[in-house]
Tab-separated table of C-alpha atoms and ligand atoms in Angstrom:
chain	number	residue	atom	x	y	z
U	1	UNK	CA	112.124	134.091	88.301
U	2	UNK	CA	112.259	133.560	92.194
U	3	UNK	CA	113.954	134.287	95.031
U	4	UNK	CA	114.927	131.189	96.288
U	5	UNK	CA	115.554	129.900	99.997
U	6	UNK	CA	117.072	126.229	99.731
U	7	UNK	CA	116.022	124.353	103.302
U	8	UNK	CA	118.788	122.126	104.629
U	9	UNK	CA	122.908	122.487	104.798
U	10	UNK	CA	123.884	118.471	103.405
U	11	UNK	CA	124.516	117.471	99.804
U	12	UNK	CA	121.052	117.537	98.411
U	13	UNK	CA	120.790	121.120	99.338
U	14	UNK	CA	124.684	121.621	98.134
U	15	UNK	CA	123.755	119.825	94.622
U	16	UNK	CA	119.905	122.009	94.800
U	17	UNK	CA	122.059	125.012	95.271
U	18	UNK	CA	124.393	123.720	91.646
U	19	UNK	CA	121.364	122.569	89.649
U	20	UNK	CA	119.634	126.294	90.317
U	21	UNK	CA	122.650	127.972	90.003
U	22	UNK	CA	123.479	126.796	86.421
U	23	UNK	CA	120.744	125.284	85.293
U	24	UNK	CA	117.387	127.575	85.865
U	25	UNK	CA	116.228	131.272	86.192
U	26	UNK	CA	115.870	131.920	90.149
U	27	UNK	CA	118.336	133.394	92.097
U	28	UNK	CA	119.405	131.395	95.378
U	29	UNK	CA	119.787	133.810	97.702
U	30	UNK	CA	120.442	131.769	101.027
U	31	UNK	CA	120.103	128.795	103.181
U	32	UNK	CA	117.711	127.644	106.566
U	33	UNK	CA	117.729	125.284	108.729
U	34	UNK	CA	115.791	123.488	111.741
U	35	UNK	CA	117.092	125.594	114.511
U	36	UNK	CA	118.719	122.335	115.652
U	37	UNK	CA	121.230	121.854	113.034
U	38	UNK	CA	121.662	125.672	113.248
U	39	UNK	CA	125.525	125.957	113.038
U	40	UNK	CA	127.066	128.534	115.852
U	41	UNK	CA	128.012	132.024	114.704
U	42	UNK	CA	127.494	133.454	111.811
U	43	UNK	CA	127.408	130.434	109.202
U	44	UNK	CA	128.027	130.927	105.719
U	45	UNK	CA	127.070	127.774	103.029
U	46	UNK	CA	127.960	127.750	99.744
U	47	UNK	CA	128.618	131.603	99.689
U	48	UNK	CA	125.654	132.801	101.038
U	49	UNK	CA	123.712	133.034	104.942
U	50	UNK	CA	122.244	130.354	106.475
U	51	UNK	CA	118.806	131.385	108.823
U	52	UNK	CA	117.335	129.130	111.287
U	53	UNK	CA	113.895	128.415	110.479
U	54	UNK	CA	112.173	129.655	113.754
U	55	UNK	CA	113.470	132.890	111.957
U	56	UNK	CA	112.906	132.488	108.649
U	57	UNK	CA	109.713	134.299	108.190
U	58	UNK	CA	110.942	137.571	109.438
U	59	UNK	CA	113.959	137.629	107.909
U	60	UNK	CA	113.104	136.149	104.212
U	61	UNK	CA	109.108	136.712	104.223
U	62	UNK	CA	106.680	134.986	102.003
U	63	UNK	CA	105.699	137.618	100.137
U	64	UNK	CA	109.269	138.233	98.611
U	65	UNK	CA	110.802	134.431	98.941
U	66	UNK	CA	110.062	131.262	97.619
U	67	UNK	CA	111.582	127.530	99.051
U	68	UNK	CA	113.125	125.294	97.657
U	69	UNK	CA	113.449	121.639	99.907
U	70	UNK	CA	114.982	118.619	98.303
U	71	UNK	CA	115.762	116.314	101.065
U	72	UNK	CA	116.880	112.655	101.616
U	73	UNK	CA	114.351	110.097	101.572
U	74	UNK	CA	114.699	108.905	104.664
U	75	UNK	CA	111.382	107.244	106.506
U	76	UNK	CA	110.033	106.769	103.714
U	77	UNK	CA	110.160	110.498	102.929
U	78	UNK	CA	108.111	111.560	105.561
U	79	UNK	CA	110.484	113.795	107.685
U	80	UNK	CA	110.854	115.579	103.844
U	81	UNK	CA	106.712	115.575	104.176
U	82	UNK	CA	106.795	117.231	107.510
U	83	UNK	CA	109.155	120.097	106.292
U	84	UNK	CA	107.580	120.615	102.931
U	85	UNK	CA	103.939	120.744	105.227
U	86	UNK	CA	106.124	123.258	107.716
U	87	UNK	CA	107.271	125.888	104.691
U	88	UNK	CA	103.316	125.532	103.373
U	89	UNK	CA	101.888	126.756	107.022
U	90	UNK	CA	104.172	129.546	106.743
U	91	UNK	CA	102.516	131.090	103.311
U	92	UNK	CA	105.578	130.311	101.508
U	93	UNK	CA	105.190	129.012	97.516
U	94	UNK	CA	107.859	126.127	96.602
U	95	UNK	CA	109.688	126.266	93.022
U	96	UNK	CA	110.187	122.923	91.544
U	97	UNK	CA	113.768	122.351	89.411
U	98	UNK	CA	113.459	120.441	85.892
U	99	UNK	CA	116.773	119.641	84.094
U	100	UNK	CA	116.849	121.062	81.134
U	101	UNK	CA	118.727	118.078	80.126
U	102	UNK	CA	115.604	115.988	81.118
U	103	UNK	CA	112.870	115.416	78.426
U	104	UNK	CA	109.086	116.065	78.995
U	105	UNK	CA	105.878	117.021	77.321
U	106	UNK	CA	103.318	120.137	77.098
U	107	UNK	CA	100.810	117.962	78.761
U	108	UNK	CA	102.683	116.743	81.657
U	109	UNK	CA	101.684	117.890	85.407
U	110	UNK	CA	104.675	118.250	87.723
U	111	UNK	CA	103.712	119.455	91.424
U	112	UNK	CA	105.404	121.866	93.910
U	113	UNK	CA	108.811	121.215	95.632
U	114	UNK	CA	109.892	118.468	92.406
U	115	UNK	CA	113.376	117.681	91.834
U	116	UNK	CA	113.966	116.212	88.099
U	117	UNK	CA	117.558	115.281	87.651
U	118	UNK	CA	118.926	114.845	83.946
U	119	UNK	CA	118.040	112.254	81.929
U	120	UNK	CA	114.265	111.037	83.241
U	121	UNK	CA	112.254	110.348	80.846
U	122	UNK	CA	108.889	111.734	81.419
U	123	UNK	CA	106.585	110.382	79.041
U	124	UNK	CA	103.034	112.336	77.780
U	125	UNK	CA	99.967	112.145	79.708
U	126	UNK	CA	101.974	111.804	83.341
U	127	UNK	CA	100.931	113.760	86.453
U	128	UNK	CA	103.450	114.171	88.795
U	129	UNK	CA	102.676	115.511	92.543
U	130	UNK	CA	104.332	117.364	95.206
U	131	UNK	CA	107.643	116.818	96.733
U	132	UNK	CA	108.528	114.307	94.329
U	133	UNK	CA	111.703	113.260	93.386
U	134	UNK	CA	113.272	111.766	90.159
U	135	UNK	CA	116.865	111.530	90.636
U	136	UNK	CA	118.512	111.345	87.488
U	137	UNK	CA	117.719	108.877	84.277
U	138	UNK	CA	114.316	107.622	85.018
U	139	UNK	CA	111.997	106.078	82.750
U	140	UNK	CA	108.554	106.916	83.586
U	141	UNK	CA	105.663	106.072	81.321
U	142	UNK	CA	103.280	107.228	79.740
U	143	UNK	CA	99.393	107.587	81.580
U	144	UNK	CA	101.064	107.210	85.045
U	145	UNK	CA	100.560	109.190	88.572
U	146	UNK	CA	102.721	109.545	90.875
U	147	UNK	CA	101.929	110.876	94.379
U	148	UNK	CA	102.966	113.062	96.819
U	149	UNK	CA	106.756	112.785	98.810
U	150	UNK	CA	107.622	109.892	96.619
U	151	UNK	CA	111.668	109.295	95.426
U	152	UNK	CA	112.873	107.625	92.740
U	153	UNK	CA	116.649	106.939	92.701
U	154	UNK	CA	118.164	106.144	89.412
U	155	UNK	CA	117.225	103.894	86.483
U	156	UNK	CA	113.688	102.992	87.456
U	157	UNK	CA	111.612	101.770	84.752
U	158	UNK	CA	108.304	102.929	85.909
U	159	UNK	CA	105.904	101.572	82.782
U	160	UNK	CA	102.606	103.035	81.503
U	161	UNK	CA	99.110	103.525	83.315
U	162	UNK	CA	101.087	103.080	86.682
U	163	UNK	CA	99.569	104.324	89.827
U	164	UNK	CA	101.781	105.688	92.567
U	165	UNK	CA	100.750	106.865	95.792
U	166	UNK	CA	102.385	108.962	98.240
U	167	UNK	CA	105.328	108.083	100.034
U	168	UNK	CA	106.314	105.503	97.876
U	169	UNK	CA	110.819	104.133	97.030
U	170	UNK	CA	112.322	103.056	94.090
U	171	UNK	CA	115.471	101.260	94.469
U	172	UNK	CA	118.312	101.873	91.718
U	173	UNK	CA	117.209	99.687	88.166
U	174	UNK	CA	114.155	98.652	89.626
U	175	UNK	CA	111.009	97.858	86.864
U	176	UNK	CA	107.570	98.012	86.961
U	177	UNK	CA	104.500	96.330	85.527
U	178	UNK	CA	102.130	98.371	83.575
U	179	UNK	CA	98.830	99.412	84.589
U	180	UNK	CA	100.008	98.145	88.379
U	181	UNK	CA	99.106	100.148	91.386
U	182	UNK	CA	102.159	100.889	94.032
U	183	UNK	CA	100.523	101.564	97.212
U	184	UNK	CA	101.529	104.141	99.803
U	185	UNK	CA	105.085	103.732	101.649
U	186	UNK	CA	105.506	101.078	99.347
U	187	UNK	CA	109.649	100.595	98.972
U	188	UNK	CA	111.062	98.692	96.016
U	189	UNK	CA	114.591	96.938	96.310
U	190	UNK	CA	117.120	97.997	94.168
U	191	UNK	CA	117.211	95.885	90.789
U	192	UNK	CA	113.366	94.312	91.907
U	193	UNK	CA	111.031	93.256	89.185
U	194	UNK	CA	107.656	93.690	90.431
U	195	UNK	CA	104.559	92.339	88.329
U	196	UNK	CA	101.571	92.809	91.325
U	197	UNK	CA	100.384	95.464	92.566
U	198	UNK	CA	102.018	96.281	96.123
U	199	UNK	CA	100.387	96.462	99.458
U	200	UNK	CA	100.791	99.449	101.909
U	201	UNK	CA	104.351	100.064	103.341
U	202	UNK	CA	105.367	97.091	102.173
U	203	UNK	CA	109.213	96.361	101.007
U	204	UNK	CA	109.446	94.202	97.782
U	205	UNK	CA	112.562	93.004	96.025
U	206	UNK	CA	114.247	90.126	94.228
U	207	UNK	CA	112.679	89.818	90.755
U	208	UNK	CA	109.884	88.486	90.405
U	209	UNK	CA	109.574	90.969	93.282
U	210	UNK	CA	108.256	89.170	96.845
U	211	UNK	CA	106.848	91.124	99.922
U	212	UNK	CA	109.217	90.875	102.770
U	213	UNK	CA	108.212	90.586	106.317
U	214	UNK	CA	109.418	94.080	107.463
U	215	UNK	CA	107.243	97.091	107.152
U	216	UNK	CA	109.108	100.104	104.838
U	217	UNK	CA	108.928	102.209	107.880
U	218	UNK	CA	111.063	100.046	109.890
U	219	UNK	CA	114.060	99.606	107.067
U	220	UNK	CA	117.596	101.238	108.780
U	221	UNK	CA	117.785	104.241	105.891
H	301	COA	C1	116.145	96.238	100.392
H	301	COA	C2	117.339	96.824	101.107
H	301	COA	C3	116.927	98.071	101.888
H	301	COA	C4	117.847	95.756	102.080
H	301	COA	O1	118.945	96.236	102.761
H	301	COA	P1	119.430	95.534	104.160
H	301	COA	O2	118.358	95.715	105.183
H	301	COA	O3	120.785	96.058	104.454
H	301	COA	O4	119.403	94.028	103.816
H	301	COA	P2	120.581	92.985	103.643
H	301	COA	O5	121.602	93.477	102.668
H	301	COA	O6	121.049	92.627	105.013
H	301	COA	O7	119.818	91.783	102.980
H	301	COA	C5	118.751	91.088	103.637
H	301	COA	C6	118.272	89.996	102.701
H	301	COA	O8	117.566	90.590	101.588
H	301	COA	C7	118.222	90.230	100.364
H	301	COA	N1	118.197	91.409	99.479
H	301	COA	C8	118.629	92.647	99.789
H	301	COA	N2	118.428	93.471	98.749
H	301	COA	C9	117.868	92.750	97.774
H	301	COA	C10	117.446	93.050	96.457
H	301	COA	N3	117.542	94.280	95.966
H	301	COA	N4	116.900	92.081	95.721
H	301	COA	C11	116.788	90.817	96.224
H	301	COA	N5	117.194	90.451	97.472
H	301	COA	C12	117.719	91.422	98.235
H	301	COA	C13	119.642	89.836	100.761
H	301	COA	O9	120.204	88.960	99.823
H	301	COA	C14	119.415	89.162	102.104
H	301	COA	O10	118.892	87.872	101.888
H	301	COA	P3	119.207	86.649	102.922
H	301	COA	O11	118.586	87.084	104.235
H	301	COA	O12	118.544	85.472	102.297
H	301	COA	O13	120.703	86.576	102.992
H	301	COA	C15	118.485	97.211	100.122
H	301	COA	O14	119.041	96.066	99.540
H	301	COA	C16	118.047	98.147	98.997
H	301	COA	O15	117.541	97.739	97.966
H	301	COA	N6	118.294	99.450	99.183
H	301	COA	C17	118.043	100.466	98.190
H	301	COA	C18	119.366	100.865	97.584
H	301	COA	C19	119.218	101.999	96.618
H	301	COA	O16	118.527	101.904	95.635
H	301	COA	N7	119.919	103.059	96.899
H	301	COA	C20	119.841	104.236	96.100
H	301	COA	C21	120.975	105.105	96.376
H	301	COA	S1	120.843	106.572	95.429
């Protein structure tokens, strides 16, 4: 059991906050923030105090606290990289949440800083980095990686002996090949079909899946 700080003050720290709350054995016991979205006074979130993180380490140190950062996958998740890499230079360890209403196996690997919504599907033999997210009712198979600051939305048919490195998007009901390799900052269009591997920070979507001409890191979300 932890003591738990939850980084950010949006809904994926609002629905971090629920999920640990009901649904694991660490207490939450507040909230921080970059000192730029610090609100004024003396702000209160979800019940409990909110520190801004040029002040976290004296107030909440390492030794005692844990993080917890599930953030929006904006950039292809690599603002979420930069904090997770920000807590880790500050000695802190990060909790990961599982659902209990997800279903996984003794041999699994999940990293540090993983949030596993309900119904994913994590099948035997898959290794799992940090700062991943599965959002809830994935389908990933059996013999595949998955890399660091990657996010899955929902419904993503990820099939066996898949390789996916860092950074990478899954659309809503996307599918996947298996024994394909997804290649970093890759970003799959909701309901795309891809059967090739991918190339690097590349966006693919229609099904079968085709490369578009803009680069993942220049989409609008
Ligand atoms: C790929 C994506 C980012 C494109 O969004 P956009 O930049 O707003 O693009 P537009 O809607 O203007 O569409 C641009 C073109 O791509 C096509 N397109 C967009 N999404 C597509 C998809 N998933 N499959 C096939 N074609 C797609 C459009 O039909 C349009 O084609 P056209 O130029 O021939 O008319 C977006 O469709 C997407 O998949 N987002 C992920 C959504 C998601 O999973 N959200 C999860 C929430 S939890």
């Amino acid at each position: 059991m932890a003591k738990v700080i939850i980084f950010g003050l949006a809904d994926f720290a609002s629905l971090a906050h629920y999920y640990l709350s009901t649904d694991s054995e660490h207490e939450v016991i507040g909230f921080s923030v970059s000192d730029e979205y610090m609100p004024q006074g003396d702000p209160v979130f979800e019940g409990l105090p909110v520190v801004p993180f040029s002040q976290v380490a004296e107030h909440w140190p390492s030794s005692e606290f844990s993080f917890f950062a599930p953030m929006a996958p904006r950039k292809m998740s690599t603002l979420r990289e930069k904090v997770y890499d920000q807590i880790v230079a500050l000695g802190y360890d990060l909790i990961s949440y599982v659902s209990s209403k997800a279903t996984s196996f003794g041999n699994v690997r999940i990293g540090r800083n993983c949030f596993i919504l309900e119904d994913n599907t994590i099948q035997p033999f898959v290794q799992i980095g940090d700062n991943v997210v599965l959002w809830s009712g994935n389908h990933i198979g059996h013999h595949s990686t998955i890399g660091d600051h990657t996010f899955f939305t929902s419904h993503v048919v990820l099939s066996g002996h898949c390789v996916v490195e860092r950074n990478c998007f899954f659309g809503v009901n996307s599918t996947i090949r298996d024994g394909l390799t997804i290649a970093q900052g890759t970003f799959v269009a909701m309901a795309s079909s891809v059967m090739r591997s991918t190339e690097a920070w590349g966006v693919y979507k229609g099904n079968p899946a085709e490369k578009a001409k803009i680069s993942s890191m220049d989409l609008r979300s």
